Short mmCIF file of C-alpha atoms and ligand atoms in Angstrom, two decimals:
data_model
loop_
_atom_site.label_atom_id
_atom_site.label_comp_id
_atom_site.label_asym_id
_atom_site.label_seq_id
_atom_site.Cartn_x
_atom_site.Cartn_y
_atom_site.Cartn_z
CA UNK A 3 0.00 0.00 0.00
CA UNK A 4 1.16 3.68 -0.97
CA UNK A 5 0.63 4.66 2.78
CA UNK A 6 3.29 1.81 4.21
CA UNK A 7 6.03 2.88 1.10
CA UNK A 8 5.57 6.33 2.09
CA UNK A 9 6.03 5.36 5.89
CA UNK A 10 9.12 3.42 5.30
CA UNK A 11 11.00 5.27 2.75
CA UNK A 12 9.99 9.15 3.68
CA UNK A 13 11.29 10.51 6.60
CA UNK A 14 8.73 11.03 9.23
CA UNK A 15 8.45 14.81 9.98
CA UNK A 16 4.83 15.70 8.98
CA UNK A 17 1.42 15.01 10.48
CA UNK A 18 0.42 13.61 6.77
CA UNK A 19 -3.15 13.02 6.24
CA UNK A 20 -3.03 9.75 3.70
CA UNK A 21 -5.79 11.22 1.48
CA UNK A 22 -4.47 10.17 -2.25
CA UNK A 23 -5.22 13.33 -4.46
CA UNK A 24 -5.23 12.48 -7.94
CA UNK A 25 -6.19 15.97 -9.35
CA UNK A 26 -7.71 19.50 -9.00
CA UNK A 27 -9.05 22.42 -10.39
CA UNK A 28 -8.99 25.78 -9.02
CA UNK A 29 -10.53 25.39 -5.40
CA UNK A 30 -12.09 21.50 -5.62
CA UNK A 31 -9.93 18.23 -5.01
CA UNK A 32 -10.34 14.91 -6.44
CA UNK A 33 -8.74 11.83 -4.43
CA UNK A 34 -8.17 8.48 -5.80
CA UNK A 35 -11.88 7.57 -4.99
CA UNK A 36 -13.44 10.23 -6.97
CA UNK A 37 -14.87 11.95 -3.50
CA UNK A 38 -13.99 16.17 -3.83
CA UNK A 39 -12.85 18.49 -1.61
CA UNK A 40 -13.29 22.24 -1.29
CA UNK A 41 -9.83 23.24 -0.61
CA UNK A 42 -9.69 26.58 1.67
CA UNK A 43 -5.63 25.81 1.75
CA UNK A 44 -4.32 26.56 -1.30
CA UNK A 45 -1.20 24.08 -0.40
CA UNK A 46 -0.59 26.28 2.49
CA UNK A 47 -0.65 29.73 0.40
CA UNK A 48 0.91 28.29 -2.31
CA UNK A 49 -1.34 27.55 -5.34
CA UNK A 50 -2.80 31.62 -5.33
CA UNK A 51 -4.07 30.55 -8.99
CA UNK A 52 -5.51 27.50 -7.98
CA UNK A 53 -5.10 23.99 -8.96
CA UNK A 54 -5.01 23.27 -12.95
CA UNK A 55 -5.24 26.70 -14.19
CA UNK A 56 -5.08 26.35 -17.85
CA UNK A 57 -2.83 29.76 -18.54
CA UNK A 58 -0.31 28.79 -16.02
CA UNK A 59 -0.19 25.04 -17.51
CA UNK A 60 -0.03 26.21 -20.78
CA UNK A 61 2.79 28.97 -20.23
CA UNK A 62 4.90 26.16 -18.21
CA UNK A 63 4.67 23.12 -20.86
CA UNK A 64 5.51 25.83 -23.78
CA UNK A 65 8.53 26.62 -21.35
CA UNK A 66 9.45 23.35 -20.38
CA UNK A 67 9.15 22.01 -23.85
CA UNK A 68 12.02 25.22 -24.59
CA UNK A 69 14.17 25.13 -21.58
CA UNK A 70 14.22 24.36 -17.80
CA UNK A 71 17.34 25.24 -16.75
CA UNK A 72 20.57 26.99 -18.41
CA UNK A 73 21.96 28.37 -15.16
CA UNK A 74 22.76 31.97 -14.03
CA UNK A 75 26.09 32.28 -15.44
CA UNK A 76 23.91 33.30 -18.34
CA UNK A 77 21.08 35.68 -19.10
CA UNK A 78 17.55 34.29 -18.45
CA UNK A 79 14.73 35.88 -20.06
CA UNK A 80 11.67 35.24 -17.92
CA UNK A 81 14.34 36.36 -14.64
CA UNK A 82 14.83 39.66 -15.70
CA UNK A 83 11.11 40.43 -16.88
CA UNK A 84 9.84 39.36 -13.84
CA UNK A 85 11.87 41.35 -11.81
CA UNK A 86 11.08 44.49 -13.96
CA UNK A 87 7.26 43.41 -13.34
CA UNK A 88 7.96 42.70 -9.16
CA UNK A 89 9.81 46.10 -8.98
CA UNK A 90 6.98 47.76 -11.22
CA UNK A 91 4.05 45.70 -8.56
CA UNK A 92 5.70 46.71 -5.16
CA UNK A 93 6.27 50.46 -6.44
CA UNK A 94 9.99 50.77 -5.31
CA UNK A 95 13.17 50.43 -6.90
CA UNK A 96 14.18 47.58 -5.81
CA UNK A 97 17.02 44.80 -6.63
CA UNK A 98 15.76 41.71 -6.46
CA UNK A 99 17.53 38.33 -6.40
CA UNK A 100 16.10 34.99 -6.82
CA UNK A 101 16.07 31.50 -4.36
CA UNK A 102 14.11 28.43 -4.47
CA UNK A 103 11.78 28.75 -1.07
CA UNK A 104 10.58 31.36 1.95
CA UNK A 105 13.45 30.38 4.46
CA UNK A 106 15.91 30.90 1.69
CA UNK A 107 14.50 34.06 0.60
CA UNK A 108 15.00 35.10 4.79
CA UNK A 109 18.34 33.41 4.74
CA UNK A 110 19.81 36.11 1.84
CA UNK A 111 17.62 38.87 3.74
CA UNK A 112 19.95 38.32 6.73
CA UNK A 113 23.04 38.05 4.64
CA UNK A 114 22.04 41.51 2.93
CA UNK A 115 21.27 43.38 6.58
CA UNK A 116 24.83 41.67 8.12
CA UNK A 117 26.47 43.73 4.91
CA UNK A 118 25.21 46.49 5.61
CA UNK A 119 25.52 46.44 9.05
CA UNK A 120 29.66 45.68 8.38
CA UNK A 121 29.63 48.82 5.14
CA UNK A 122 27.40 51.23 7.23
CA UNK A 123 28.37 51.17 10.42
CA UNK A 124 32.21 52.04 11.56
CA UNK A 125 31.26 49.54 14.57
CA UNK A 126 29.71 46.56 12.71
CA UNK A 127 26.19 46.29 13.29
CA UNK A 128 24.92 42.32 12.90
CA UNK A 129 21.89 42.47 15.32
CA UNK A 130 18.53 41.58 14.31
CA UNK A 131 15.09 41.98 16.21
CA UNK A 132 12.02 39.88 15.68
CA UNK A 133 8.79 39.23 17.25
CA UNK A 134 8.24 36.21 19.42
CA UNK A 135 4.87 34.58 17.93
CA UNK A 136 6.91 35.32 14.27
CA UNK A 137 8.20 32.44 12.00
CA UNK A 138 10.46 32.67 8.97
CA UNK A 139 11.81 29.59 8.42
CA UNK A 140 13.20 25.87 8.84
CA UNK A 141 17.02 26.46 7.78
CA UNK A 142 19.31 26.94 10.65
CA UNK A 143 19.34 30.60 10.73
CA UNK A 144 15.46 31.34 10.33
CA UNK A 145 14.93 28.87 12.70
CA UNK A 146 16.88 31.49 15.08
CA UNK A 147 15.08 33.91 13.44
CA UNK A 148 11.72 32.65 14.19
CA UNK A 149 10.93 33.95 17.67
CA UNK A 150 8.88 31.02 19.13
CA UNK A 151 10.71 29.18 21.68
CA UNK A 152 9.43 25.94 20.19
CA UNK A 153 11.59 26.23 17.52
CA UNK A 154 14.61 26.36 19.43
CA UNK A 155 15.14 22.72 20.20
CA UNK A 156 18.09 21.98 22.15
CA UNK A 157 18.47 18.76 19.41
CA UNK A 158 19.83 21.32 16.95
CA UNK A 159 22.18 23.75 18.83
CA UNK A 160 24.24 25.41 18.50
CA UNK A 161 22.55 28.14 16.81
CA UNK A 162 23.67 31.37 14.46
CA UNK A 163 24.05 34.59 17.04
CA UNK A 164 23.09 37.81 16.75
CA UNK A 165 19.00 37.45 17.00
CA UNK A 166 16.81 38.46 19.93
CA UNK A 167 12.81 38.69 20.07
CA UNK A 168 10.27 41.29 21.71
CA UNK A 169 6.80 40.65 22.19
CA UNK A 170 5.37 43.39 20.64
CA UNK A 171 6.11 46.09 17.69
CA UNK A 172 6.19 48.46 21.00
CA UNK A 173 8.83 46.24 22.87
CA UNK A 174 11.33 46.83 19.45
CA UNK A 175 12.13 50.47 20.56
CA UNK A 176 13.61 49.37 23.87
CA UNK A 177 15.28 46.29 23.26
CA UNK A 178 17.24 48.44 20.07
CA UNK A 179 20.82 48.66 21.01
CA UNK A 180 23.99 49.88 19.37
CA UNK A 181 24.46 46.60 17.31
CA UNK A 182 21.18 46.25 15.71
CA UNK A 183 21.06 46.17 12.41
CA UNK A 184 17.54 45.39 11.36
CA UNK A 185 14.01 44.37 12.66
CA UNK A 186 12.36 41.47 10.95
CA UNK A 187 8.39 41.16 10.96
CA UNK A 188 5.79 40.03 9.23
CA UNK A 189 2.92 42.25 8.69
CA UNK A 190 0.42 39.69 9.46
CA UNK A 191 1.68 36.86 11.45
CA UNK A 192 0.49 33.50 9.49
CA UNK A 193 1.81 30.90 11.65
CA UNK A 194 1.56 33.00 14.74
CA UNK A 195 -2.27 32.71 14.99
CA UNK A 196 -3.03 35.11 11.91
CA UNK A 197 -2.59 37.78 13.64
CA UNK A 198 -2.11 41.34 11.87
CA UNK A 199 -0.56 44.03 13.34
CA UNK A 200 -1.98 47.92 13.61
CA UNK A 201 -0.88 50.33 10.66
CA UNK A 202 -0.22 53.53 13.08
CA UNK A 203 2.14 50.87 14.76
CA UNK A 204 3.76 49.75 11.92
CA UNK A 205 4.30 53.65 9.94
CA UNK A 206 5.75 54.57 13.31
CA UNK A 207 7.93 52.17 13.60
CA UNK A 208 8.46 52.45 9.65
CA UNK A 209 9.42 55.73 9.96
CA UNK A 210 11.56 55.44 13.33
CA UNK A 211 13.54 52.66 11.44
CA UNK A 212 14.30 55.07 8.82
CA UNK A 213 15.17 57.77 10.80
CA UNK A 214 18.09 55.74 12.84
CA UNK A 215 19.26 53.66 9.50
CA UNK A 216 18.18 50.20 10.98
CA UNK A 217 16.90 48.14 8.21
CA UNK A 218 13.00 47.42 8.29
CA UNK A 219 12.88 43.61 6.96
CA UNK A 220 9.10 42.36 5.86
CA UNK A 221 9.09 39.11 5.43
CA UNK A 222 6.26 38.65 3.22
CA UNK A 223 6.45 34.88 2.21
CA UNK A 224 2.78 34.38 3.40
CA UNK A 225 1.05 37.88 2.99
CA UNK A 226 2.78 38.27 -0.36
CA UNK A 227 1.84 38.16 -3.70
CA UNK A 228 -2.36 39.42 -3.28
CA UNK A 229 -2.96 37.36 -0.64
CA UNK A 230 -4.09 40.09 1.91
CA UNK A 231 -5.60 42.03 -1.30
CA UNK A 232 -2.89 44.06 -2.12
CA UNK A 233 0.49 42.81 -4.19
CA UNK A 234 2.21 43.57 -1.08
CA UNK A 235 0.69 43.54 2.78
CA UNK A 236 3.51 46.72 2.66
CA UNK A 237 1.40 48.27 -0.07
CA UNK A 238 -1.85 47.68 2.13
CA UNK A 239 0.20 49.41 4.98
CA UNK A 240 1.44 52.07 3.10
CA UNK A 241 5.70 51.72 4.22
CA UNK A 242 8.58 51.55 2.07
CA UNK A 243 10.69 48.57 3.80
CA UNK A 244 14.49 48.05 2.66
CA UNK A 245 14.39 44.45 2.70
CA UNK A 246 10.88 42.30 0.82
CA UNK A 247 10.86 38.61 1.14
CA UNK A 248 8.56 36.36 -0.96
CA UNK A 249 7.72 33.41 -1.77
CA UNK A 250 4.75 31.11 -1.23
CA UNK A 251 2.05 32.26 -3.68
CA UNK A 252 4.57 33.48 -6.14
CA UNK A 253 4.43 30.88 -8.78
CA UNK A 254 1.76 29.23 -7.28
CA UNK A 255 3.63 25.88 -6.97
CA UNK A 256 6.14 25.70 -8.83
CA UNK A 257 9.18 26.44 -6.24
CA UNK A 258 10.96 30.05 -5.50
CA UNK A 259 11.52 33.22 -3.86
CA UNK A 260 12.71 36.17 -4.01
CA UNK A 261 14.55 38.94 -2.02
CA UNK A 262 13.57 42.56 -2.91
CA UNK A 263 15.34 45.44 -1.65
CA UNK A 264 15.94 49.04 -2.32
CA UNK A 265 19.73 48.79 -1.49
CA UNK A 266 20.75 47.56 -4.56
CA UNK A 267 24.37 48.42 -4.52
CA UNK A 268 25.03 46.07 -1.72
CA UNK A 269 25.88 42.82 -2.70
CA UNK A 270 28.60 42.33 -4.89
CA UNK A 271 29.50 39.64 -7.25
CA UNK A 272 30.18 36.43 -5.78
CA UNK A 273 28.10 37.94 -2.44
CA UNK A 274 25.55 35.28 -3.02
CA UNK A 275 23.92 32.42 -5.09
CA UNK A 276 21.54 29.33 -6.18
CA UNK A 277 21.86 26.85 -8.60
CA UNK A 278 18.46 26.75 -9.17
CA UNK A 279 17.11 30.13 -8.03
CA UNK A 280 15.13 31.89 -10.86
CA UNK A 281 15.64 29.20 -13.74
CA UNK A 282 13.62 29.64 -16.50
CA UNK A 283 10.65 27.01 -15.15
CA UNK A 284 10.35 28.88 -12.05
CA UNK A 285 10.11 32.28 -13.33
CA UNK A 286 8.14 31.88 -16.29
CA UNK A 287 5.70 30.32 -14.12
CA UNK A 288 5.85 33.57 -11.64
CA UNK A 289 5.54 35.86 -14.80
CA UNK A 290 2.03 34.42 -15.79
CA UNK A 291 0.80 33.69 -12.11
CA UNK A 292 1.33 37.70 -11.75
CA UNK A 293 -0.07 38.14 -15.48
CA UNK A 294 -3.42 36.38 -13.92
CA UNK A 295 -3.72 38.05 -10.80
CA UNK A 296 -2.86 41.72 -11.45
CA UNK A 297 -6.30 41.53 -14.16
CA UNK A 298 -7.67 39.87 -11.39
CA UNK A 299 -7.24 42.56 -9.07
CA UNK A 300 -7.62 45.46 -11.39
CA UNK A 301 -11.30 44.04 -12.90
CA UNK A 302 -12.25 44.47 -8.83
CA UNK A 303 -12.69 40.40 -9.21
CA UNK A 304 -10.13 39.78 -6.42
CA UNK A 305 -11.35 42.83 -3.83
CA UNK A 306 -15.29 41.17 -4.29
CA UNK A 307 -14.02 37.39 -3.29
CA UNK A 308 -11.96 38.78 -0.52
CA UNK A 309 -15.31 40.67 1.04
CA UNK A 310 -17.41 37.68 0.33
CA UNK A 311 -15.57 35.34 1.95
CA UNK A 312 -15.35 38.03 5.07
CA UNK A 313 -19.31 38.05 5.38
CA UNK A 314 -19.08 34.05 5.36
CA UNK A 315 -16.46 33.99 8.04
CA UNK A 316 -19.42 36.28 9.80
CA UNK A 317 -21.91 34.11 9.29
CA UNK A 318 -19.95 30.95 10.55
CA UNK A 319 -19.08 33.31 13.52
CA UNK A 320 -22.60 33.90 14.08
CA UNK A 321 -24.22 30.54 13.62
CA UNK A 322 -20.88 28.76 16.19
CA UNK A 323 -20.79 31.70 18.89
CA UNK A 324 -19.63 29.17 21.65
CA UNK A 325 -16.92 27.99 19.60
CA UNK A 326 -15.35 31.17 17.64
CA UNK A 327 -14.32 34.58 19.33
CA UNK A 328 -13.67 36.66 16.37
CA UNK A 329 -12.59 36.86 12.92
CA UNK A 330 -8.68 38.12 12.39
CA UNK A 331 -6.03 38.32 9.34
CA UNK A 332 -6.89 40.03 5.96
CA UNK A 333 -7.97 39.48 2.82
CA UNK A 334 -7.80 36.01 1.48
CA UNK A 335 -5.74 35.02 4.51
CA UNK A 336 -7.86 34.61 7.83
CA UNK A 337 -8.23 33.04 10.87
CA UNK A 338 -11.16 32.46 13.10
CA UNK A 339 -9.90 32.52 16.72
CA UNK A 340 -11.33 30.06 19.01
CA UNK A 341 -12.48 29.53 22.39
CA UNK A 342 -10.07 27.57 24.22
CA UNK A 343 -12.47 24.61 25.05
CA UNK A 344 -12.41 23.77 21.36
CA UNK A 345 -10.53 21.02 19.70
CA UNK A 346 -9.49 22.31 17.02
CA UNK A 347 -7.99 19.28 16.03
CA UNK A 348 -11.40 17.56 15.96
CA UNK A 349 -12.45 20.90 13.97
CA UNK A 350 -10.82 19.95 11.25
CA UNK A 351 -11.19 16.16 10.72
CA UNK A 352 -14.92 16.92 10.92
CA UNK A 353 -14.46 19.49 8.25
CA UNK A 354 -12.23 16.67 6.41
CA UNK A 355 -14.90 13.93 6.51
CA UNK A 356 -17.55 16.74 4.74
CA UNK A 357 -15.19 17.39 2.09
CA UNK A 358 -13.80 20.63 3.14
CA UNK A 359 -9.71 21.34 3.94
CA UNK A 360 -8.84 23.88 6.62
CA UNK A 361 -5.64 24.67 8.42
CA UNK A 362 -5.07 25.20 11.95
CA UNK A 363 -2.44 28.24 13.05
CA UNK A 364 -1.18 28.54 16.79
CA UNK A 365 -3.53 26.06 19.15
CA UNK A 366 -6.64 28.45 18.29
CA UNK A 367 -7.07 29.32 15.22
CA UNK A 368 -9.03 28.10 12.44
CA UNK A 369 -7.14 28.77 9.18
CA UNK A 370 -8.22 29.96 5.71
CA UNK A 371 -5.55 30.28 3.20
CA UNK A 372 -7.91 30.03 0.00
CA UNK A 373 -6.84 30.29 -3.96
CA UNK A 374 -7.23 33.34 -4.72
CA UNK A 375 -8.75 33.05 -7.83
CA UNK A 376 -11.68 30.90 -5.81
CA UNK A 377 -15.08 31.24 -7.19
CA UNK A 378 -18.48 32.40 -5.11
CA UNK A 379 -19.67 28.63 -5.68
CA UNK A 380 -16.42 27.25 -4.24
CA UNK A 381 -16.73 29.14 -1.25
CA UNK A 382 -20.84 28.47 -0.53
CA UNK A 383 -20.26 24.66 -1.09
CA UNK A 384 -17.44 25.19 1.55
CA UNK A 385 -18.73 26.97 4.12
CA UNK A 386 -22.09 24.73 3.48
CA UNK A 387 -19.63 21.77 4.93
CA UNK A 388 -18.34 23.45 7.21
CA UNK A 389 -21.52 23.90 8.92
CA UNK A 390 -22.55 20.73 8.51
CA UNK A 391 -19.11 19.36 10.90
CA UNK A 392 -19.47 21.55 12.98
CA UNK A 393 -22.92 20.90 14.07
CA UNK A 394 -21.33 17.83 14.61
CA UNK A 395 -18.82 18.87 17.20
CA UNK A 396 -21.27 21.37 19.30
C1 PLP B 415 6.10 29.62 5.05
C2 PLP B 415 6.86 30.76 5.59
C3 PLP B 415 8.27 30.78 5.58
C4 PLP B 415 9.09 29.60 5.12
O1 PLP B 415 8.92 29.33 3.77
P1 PLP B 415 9.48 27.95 3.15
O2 PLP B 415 9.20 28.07 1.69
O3 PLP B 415 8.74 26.84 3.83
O4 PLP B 415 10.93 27.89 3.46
C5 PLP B 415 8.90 31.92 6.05
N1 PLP B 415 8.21 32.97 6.50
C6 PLP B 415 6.86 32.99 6.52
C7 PLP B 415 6.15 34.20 7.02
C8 PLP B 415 6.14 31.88 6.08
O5 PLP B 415 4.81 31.89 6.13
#
């Protein structure tokens, strides 16, 4: 059976559901016994243009059927028009440089804010600050990055130095010293219970940043790429960081990320690299999945889904007021915090067995991390299940 070959021969560090998914299109999943799925996960913010979507399969067999790979010793086509499109979406001038994944994307973040803290500063600055319920990766830096404790497992010491955390965007002024460098956030926190942060906070802090030349880092692997309804969560909050990460929704499944930043003087060549990072596959992909959502948000298509599925997060909210405090997170990426008598885990099996996939985020939260291009019909025949398990749990 496929379940005991993947139990013997994968390594074991997932909580894997065995479903068998043999296909999809744009929000519904098929598994191998033809039952479907409405699919409010998007692969964990990763498929933004949903599952099957003709133009992006189209664009990536033409490319594949072309070239994958040549390398970036040489020019790449697709590379260098989709950074000219990424600079022209985030409204900056920014560099960008290409990886393979979010934690990578971090990883060359921190490289870029250690150089400037050694070119800037006549004492080198290398510290960075980030928040405590934050998370930015699985390598061995963003794992010291990522401010919950959990994360810091004894098993994997010793650790990179140079990172401390505060609790809250207010906490940051006070724990600056004169060895920071940069402060790392994300704008809403997607692992750390979907939580998004105040925009008088953040433009104060924005602008306080500026003012003492400590780098502002977003990472914006989750709120990225449309999913809070902007391009950028930045954009939403009006500020101008120095340092962008991205990642998730970027190509909507085919694998990168990218570093964006407005000092683009700062790494030199041979600074950094990837073999693979923003091959032709990857970044053709990215150029159409921005093609399709940038019509998507200028025909108002995208702002309309994201206030629809708001008033059925209400309704759920509503109809379970024993079981969900409140609504939190933007856009297309939301959370409904719950009481803390609810099993969440129970939550979503129940939600499973109707044929609906949520996520969980902290030890309360409900997760939605939808396609964005998910239709009004999607989203009913969703939230229809998801009402129907629940009535089962209360
Ligand atoms: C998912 C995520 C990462 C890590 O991305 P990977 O592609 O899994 O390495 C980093 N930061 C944030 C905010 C994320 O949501």
């Amino acid at each position: 059976m496929l379940k005991n070959i993947d139990k013997k021969y994968v390594l074991n560090v997932y909580q894997r559901n065995y479903v068998n998914f043999k296909r999809g299109k744009n929000s519904t999943l098929f598994d191998d016994k033809g039952r479907d799925y409405i699919d409010f996960t998007s692969g964990i913010g990763v498929t933004s243009v949903g599952h099957s979507n003709t133009r992006l399969s189209n664009a990536i067999s033409e490319q594949v059927n072309r070239l994958i790979h040549t390398s970036n010793l040489y020019l790449i086509e697709p590379q260098a028009k989709l950074a000219k499109k990424i600079a022209e979406l985030c409204g900056q001038d920014v560099g960008i440089f290409f990886a393979n994944s979010g934690a990578e994307a971090n990883e060359g973040a921190i490289k870029l804010a250690r150089k400037y803290g050694e070119k800037k500063f006549e004492n080198k600055h290398y510290k960075i600050i980030t928040l405590e319920h934050s998370f930015h990766g699985r390598t061995l830096a963003t794992l010291k990055a990522t401010g919950q404790k959990s994360f810091h497992k004894s098993d994997f010491a010793p650790y990179l130095d140079g990172f401390s955390y505060v609790q809250n965007i207010d906490d940051i002024y006070c724990a600056i010293d004169d060895k920071t460098v940069a402060i790392m956030i994300e704008l809403v926190q997607g692992e750390g219970g979907v939580q998004q942060f105040n925009k008088n906070e953040i433009q104060k802090l924005a602008k306080y940043l500026k003012d003492k030349k400590i780098l502002l880092i977003v990472d914006e692997v989750q709120t990225g790429v449309y999913r809070t309804g902007e391009f950028l969560a930045s954009n939403l909050y009006n500020i101008k960081p120095d340092i962008i990460t991205l990642a998730k929704g970027l190509a909507s499944g085919v694998p990168i990320g990218a570093v964006l930043t407005t000092h683009k003087d700062l790494l030199e060549v041979g600074d950094h690299g990837s073999t693979f990072g923003g091959n032709f596959l990857s970044t053709r992909a990215s150029l159409e999945v921005l093609s399709i959502l940038e019509s998507y948000k200028n025909s108002g298509e995208l702002d309309e889904i994201c206030i629809y599925f708001e008033t059925k997060l209400k309704e759920l909210l509503l109809e379970f007021p024993k079981m969900f405090k409140k609504i939190v997170g933007l856009g297309l990426m939301r959370g409904l915090r719950c009481f803390n008598t609810v099993d969440l885990t129970l939550l979503i099996d129940n939600a499973f067995k109707q044929g609906v996939l949520v996520l969980k985020s902290q030890r309360d939260t409900l997760r939605f991390l939808p396609a964005l291009t998910i239709t009004k019909i999607e989203v009913d025949e969703g939230f229809k299940r998801l009402k129907n398990a629940f009535s089962k749990v209360s």
